[in-house]
CSV table of C-alpha atoms and ligand atoms in Angstrom, one decimal:
chain,number,residue,atom,x,y,z
S,641,MET,CA,-32.1,-198.1,-142.1
S,642,THR,CA,-35.7,-198.2,-141.1
S,643,ILE,CA,-37.9,-196.9,-138.3
S,644,THR,CA,-38.4,-199.5,-135.6
S,645,ILE,CA,-42.0,-200.6,-134.7
S,646,LYS,CA,-42.3,-201.5,-131.1
S,647,ASP,CA,-44.3,-204.5,-130.1
S,648,ALA,CA,-46.5,-204.7,-126.9
S,649,ALA,CA,-43.6,-205.6,-124.7
S,650,GLY,CA,-41.5,-202.8,-126.1
S,651,ILE,CA,-44.3,-200.3,-125.6
S,652,ALA,CA,-44.7,-201.4,-122.0
S,653,ALA,CA,-41.0,-201.1,-121.4
S,654,MET,CA,-41.0,-197.6,-123.0
S,655,ARG,CA,-44.0,-196.5,-120.9
S,656,THR,CA,-41.9,-197.3,-117.8
S,657,ALA,CA,-38.6,-195.7,-119.0
S,658,CYS,CA,-40.4,-192.6,-120.2
S,659,ARG,CA,-42.5,-192.1,-117.0
S,660,LEU,CA,-39.3,-192.5,-115.0
S,661,ALA,CA,-37.5,-189.8,-117.0
S,662,ALA,CA,-40.5,-187.5,-116.4
S,663,GLU,CA,-40.4,-188.3,-112.6
S,664,VAL,CA,-36.7,-187.2,-112.5
S,665,LEU,CA,-38.0,-183.8,-113.6
S,666,ASP,CA,-40.8,-184.0,-111.0
S,667,GLN,CA,-38.4,-184.6,-108.2
S,668,LEU,CA,-35.9,-182.0,-109.3
S,669,THR,CA,-38.6,-179.3,-109.7
S,670,PRO,CA,-38.8,-178.1,-106.0
S,671,HIS,CA,-35.0,-177.6,-106.0
S,672,ILE,CA,-34.8,-175.5,-109.2
S,673,GLN,CA,-34.8,-172.1,-107.4
S,674,PRO,CA,-32.6,-169.0,-107.4
S,675,GLY,CA,-29.1,-169.8,-106.1
S,676,ILE,CA,-28.9,-173.5,-107.0
S,677,THR,CA,-26.2,-174.3,-109.5
S,678,THR,CA,-26.8,-176.6,-112.5
S,679,LEU,CA,-24.0,-178.9,-111.2
S,680,GLU,CA,-26.1,-179.3,-108.0
S,681,ILE,CA,-29.1,-180.2,-110.2
S,682,ASP,CA,-26.9,-182.7,-111.9
S,683,ARG,CA,-25.9,-184.3,-108.6
S,684,LEU,CA,-29.5,-184.5,-107.4
S,685,SER,CA,-30.5,-186.1,-110.6
S,686,ALA,CA,-27.8,-188.8,-110.2
S,687,GLU,CA,-29.3,-189.6,-106.7
S,688,ILE,CA,-32.8,-189.7,-108.1
S,689,MET,CA,-31.8,-192.1,-110.9
S,690,LYS,CA,-30.0,-194.3,-108.4
S,691,GLN,CA,-33.1,-194.5,-106.3
S,692,GLN,CA,-35.2,-195.3,-109.4
S,693,GLY,CA,-32.9,-198.0,-110.6
S,694,THR,CA,-32.3,-196.0,-113.8
S,695,VAL,CA,-29.1,-195.0,-115.5
S,696,SER,CA,-28.3,-191.7,-117.2
S,697,ALA,CA,-28.1,-192.0,-121.0
S,698,THR,CA,-26.1,-188.8,-121.4
S,699,ILE,CA,-23.1,-189.4,-119.2
S,700,GLY,CA,-20.4,-190.8,-121.4
S,701,TYR,CA,-22.6,-190.4,-124.5
S,702,GLN,CA,-20.3,-189.9,-127.4
S,703,PRO,CA,-21.7,-189.7,-130.9
S,704,PRO,CA,-19.2,-189.6,-133.8
S,705,GLY,CA,-17.2,-186.3,-133.8
S,706,TYR,CA,-18.2,-185.4,-130.2
S,707,PRO,CA,-16.3,-185.7,-126.9
S,708,ALA,CA,-17.9,-187.9,-124.3
S,709,TYR,CA,-20.8,-185.9,-122.6
S,710,PRO,CA,-19.7,-185.4,-119.0
S,711,ALA,CA,-23.0,-185.1,-117.1
S,712,HIS,CA,-26.2,-186.9,-116.1
S,713,LEU,CA,-28.5,-184.4,-117.8
S,714,CYS,CA,-28.3,-181.2,-119.9
S,715,THR,CA,-29.0,-177.7,-118.5
S,716,SER,CA,-29.5,-175.0,-121.1
S,717,VAL,CA,-29.7,-171.5,-119.6
S,718,ASN,CA,-31.1,-168.4,-121.4
S,719,GLN,CA,-29.3,-168.1,-124.8
S,720,VAL,CA,-28.1,-171.7,-124.6
S,721,VAL,CA,-30.2,-173.6,-127.2
S,722,CYS,CA,-29.3,-177.2,-126.1
S,723,HIS,CA,-26.7,-179.5,-124.7
S,724,GLY,CA,-25.6,-177.1,-121.9
S,725,ILE,CA,-23.2,-178.8,-119.5
S,726,PRO,CA,-24.0,-178.3,-115.8
S,727,ASN,CA,-21.6,-175.9,-114.1
S,728,ASP,CA,-21.0,-174.1,-110.8
S,729,LYS,CA,-22.7,-170.8,-111.6
S,730,PRO,CA,-25.8,-170.2,-109.5
S,731,LEU,CA,-29.1,-169.7,-111.3
S,732,LYS,CA,-30.5,-166.2,-110.7
S,733,LYS,CA,-34.0,-164.6,-110.8
S,734,GLY,CA,-35.1,-164.0,-114.4
S,735,ASP,CA,-33.1,-166.9,-115.9
S,736,ILE,CA,-34.9,-169.5,-118.0
S,737,VAL,CA,-33.4,-173.0,-118.0
S,738,ASN,CA,-34.2,-176.2,-119.9
S,739,VAL,CA,-33.5,-179.4,-118.0
S,740,ASP,CA,-33.3,-182.4,-120.4
S,741,VAL,CA,-33.3,-185.9,-118.8
S,742,THR,CA,-32.7,-189.2,-120.6
S,743,VAL,CA,-32.7,-192.4,-118.6
S,744,ILE,CA,-32.2,-196.0,-119.4
S,745,LYS,CA,-34.4,-198.6,-117.7
S,746,ASP,CA,-33.9,-202.3,-118.6
S,747,GLY,CA,-32.2,-201.2,-121.8
S,748,TRP,CA,-35.0,-198.9,-122.9
S,749,TYR,CA,-34.6,-195.1,-123.2
S,750,GLY,CA,-37.0,-192.3,-122.0
S,751,ASP,CA,-36.2,-188.7,-123.0
S,752,THR,CA,-38.0,-185.6,-121.9
S,753,SER,CA,-37.2,-181.9,-121.1
S,754,ARG,CA,-39.0,-179.0,-119.5
S,755,MET,CA,-38.4,-175.3,-119.1
S,756,PHE,CA,-38.0,-173.7,-115.6
S,757,MET,CA,-38.4,-170.0,-114.9
S,758,ILE,CA,-36.3,-168.8,-112.0
S,759,GLY,CA,-38.2,-166.4,-109.9
S,760,ASP,CA,-39.9,-163.6,-111.9
S,761,CYS,CA,-39.0,-163.6,-115.5
S,762,SER,CA,-39.6,-160.9,-118.2
S,763,ILE,CA,-42.8,-161.0,-120.2
S,764,ALA,CA,-40.7,-161.8,-123.3
S,765,ALA,CA,-39.2,-164.8,-121.5
S,766,LYS,CA,-42.6,-166.1,-120.3
S,767,ARG,CA,-44.0,-165.7,-123.8
S,768,LEU,CA,-41.1,-167.6,-125.4
S,769,VAL,CA,-41.4,-170.4,-122.9
S,770,SER,CA,-45.2,-170.8,-123.2
S,771,THR,CA,-45.2,-170.5,-127.0
S,772,THR,CA,-42.5,-173.2,-127.2
S,773,TYR,CA,-44.6,-175.4,-125.0
S,774,ASP,CA,-47.7,-174.9,-127.1
S,775,ALA,CA,-45.6,-175.4,-130.3
S,776,MET,CA,-44.6,-178.8,-129.0
S,777,TRP,CA,-48.2,-179.7,-128.4
S,778,LYS,CA,-49.2,-178.4,-131.9
S,779,GLY,CA,-46.8,-181.0,-133.2
S,780,ILE,CA,-48.0,-183.8,-130.9
S,781,GLU,CA,-51.6,-183.2,-132.0
S,782,MET,CA,-50.7,-184.1,-135.5
S,783,VAL,CA,-49.5,-187.6,-134.5
S,784,ARG,CA,-51.8,-190.5,-135.8
S,785,PRO,CA,-51.4,-193.4,-138.3
S,786,GLY,CA,-51.3,-192.1,-141.9
S,787,ALA,CA,-50.0,-188.6,-140.9
S,788,ARG,CA,-46.5,-187.7,-142.1
S,789,LEU,CA,-43.5,-186.3,-140.3
S,790,GLY,CA,-43.8,-183.1,-142.4
S,791,ASP,CA,-47.3,-182.5,-140.9
S,792,ILE,CA,-45.7,-182.4,-137.4
S,793,GLY,CA,-42.9,-180.0,-138.5
S,794,HIS,CA,-45.3,-177.8,-140.4
S,795,ALA,CA,-47.7,-177.4,-137.4
S,796,ILE,CA,-44.9,-176.4,-135.1
S,797,GLN,CA,-43.3,-174.0,-137.7
S,798,LYS,CA,-46.6,-172.3,-138.6
S,799,PHE,CA,-47.5,-171.7,-135.0
S,800,ALA,CA,-44.2,-170.5,-133.7
S,801,GLU,CA,-43.2,-168.4,-136.7
S,802,GLY,CA,-46.8,-167.0,-136.8
S,803,LEU,CA,-46.1,-165.5,-133.4
S,804,GLY,CA,-42.8,-164.0,-134.5
S,805,PHE,CA,-40.4,-166.6,-133.1
S,806,SER,CA,-37.8,-168.6,-135.0
S,807,ILE,CA,-37.1,-172.4,-135.2
S,808,VAL,CA,-33.7,-173.9,-134.8
S,809,ARG,CA,-33.0,-176.2,-137.9
S,810,GLU,CA,-29.8,-177.9,-136.9
S,811,PHE,CA,-31.3,-180.2,-134.2
S,812,CYS,CA,-34.4,-182.3,-134.3
S,813,GLY,CA,-36.5,-184.9,-132.5
S,814,HIS,CA,-35.6,-188.5,-133.1
S,815,GLY,CA,-36.9,-192.1,-132.9
S,816,ILE,CA,-36.1,-193.7,-129.5
S,817,GLY,CA,-36.3,-197.2,-128.0
S,818,GLN,CA,-33.4,-199.5,-127.3
S,819,ARG,CA,-31.1,-196.8,-128.6
S,820,PHE,CA,-31.0,-193.1,-127.6
S,821,HIS,CA,-31.2,-191.7,-131.1
S,822,GLU,CA,-32.9,-193.8,-133.8
S,823,GLU,CA,-34.6,-193.0,-137.1
S,824,PRO,CA,-36.5,-191.0,-138.0
S,825,GLN,CA,-35.3,-187.5,-137.6
S,826,VAL,CA,-38.3,-185.4,-136.5
S,827,LEU,CA,-37.8,-181.9,-138.0
S,828,HIS,CA,-39.6,-179.0,-136.3
S,829,TYR,CA,-40.3,-177.3,-139.6
S,830,GLY,CA,-41.6,-178.6,-142.9
S,831,LYS,CA,-44.3,-179.1,-145.4
S,832,PRO,CA,-47.6,-180.9,-144.9
S,833,GLY,CA,-47.9,-184.3,-146.6
S,834,THR,CA,-44.1,-184.8,-146.9
S,835,LEU,CA,-41.6,-187.3,-145.4
S,836,ASP,CA,-42.3,-190.6,-143.7
S,837,GLU,CA,-45.8,-191.9,-142.9
S,838,LEU,CA,-46.5,-192.6,-139.2
S,839,LYS,CA,-47.4,-196.1,-138.3
S,840,PRO,CA,-48.7,-197.6,-135.0
S,841,GLY,CA,-45.8,-198.7,-132.7
S,842,MET,CA,-43.4,-195.9,-133.8
S,843,ILE,CA,-42.0,-193.9,-130.9
S,844,PHE,CA,-40.2,-190.6,-131.3
S,845,THR,CA,-39.5,-187.4,-129.5
S,846,ILE,CA,-40.9,-184.0,-130.4
S,847,GLU,CA,-38.5,-181.3,-129.0
S,848,PRO,CA,-38.7,-177.9,-130.7
S,849,MET,CA,-35.9,-175.4,-129.9
S,850,ILE,CA,-37.4,-171.9,-130.5
S,851,ASN,CA,-35.5,-168.6,-130.4
S,852,ALA,CA,-36.8,-165.1,-129.5
S,853,GLY,CA,-34.4,-163.7,-132.1
S,854,LYS,CA,-33.0,-165.2,-135.3
S,855,ARG,CA,-32.8,-168.9,-135.8
S,856,ASP,CA,-29.0,-169.0,-136.3
S,857,ILE,CA,-26.9,-170.9,-133.7
S,858,LYS,CA,-23.2,-171.4,-133.0
S,859,GLU,CA,-21.0,-173.5,-130.7
S,860,ALA,CA,-20.6,-171.6,-127.6
S,861,LEU,CA,-17.5,-172.8,-125.9
S,862,ASN,CA,-14.7,-175.1,-126.5
S,863,ASP,CA,-16.5,-177.9,-124.7
S,864,GLY,CA,-17.7,-179.5,-128.0
S,865,TRP,CA,-21.4,-179.5,-126.8
S,866,THR,CA,-22.9,-176.2,-125.8
S,867,ILE,CA,-25.0,-174.6,-128.5
S,868,VAL,CA,-26.1,-170.9,-128.2
S,869,THR,CA,-28.1,-168.5,-130.3
S,870,LYS,CA,-25.8,-166.5,-132.6
S,871,ASP,CA,-27.5,-163.3,-131.7
S,872,ARG,CA,-27.5,-164.1,-128.0
S,873,SER,CA,-31.3,-164.0,-127.9
S,874,LEU,CA,-33.2,-166.3,-125.5
S,875,SER,CA,-34.0,-169.9,-126.6
S,876,ALA,CA,-36.5,-172.4,-125.2
S,877,GLN,CA,-37.2,-176.1,-125.6
S,878,TRP,CA,-39.7,-178.7,-124.4
S,879,GLU,CA,-39.5,-182.4,-125.2
S,880,HIS,CA,-41.9,-185.4,-125.0
S,881,SER,CA,-41.5,-188.9,-126.2
S,882,VAL,CA,-44.6,-189.9,-128.1
S,883,LEU,CA,-46.0,-193.3,-129.2
S,884,VAL,CA,-48.1,-193.6,-132.4
S,885,THR,CA,-51.2,-195.6,-131.4
S,886,GLU,CA,-53.9,-197.2,-133.6
S,887,THR,CA,-56.0,-194.1,-133.3
S,888,GLY,CA,-53.6,-191.2,-132.6
S,889,TYR,CA,-50.9,-190.8,-130.0
S,890,GLU,CA,-49.9,-191.5,-126.4
S,891,VAL,CA,-47.4,-189.1,-124.7
S,892,LEU,CA,-45.2,-191.5,-122.8
S,893,THR,CA,-43.3,-188.9,-120.8
S,894,LEU,CA,-46.2,-187.5,-118.8
S,895,SER,CA,-46.1,-187.7,-115.0
S,896,ALA,CA,-47.8,-186.2,-112.0
S,897,GLY,CA,-45.6,-183.1,-112.3
S,898,SER,CA,-46.1,-182.5,-116.0
S,899,PRO,CA,-47.6,-179.0,-116.8
S,900,ALA,CA,-51.2,-179.0,-117.9
S,901,ILE,CA,-51.9,-180.0,-121.5
S,902,PRO,CA,-52.9,-176.8,-123.4
S,903,ALA,CA,-56.7,-176.2,-123.7
S,904,PHE,CA,-56.5,-176.3,-127.5
S,905,VAL,CA,-55.5,-180.0,-127.4
S,906,LYS,CA,-58.7,-181.9,-128.1
S,907,THR,CA,-57.5,-185.4,-128.5
S,908,LEU,CA,-57.7,-187.3,-125.2
S,909,GLN,CA,-54.6,-188.8,-123.8
S,910,PRO,CA,-55.3,-192.5,-123.2
S,911,THR,CA,-55.3,-193.5,-119.5
S,912,ALA,CA,-54.2,-196.8,-118.1
S,913,ALA,CA,-57.7,-198.1,-118.5
S,914,THR,CA,-58.1,-197.2,-122.2
S,915,ALA,CA,-54.5,-197.8,-123.4
C,866,LIG,N1,-31.5,-185.4,-124.5
C,866,LIG,C1,-31.0,-184.8,-125.7
C,866,LIG,C2,-32.1,-185.1,-126.8
C,866,LIG,O1,-33.2,-184.8,-126.5
C,866,LIG,C3,-29.7,-185.3,-126.2
C,866,LIG,C4,-28.6,-185.0,-125.2
C,866,LIG,S1,-27.2,-185.7,-125.7
C,866,LIG,C5,-26.1,-185.1,-124.6
C,866,LIG,O2,-31.9,-185.7,-127.8
C,866,LIG,F1,-25.0,-185.8,-124.8
C,866,LIG,F2,-25.9,-183.8,-124.8
C,866,LIG,F3,-26.5,-185.3,-123.4
C,867,LIG,CO1,-34.4,-186.1,-127.5
C,868,LIG,CO1,-33.7,-184.9,-124.5
């Protein structure tokens, strides 16, 4: 088992698939308001994917030991850590929700998620959401040839734990390409200088799940998917798919509606002209 290196054609295909995944989130954004149900968000996403000519990677997805996932995306509200299944409960002011979209375009997978704050949220919720966003970017910043996976995990862990938050250990980022989940596993904690060395052409996700309380999780319901914090504290997650370039990184899941890159990020994202 090895980490796949994408060639120029594969990278071009991944740029497209990843941008389309991000554009699903862009198009959903105006609808994610108090009163909408996560099932309505799911239905909207199905229409958007149809218009795009993409297919949901999650619907029917069935890793060993899991039931087939029943929806076009994941919606993880408040204490739900990940893999929340859309339902008919309306979102209400003060909720925080992660919407995680994975599409397939011409056989290539693009995977990204964002947090949405429904109306006014508590200061604690805002702080969790923005810290998790910054933590993802602290990880992304480490990506360059010669760096190691442990450098990414360490940067995320140091930043988030330093602000008093905890990092979920049971789920991680992953290689992505012509399969949804490839090698390597991208842990969101770790030691600098450890684990695999990054090489140009690798593509993987960075998707930290960060809790306001303790890091422990449990299975929520008998649906085989939904994961919640054991102490019922809030949990947040952001996800980008990232290419290792010759000089650093290129975030593939950026789109017009992506939130601003944090000011502390000094490395320039390549544009179409420089890529
Ligand atoms: N999109 C998730 C990830 O980032 C995986 C969701 S699998 C599902 O890896 F079946 F729950 F949709
Ligand atoms: Co992912
Ligand atoms: Co995802």
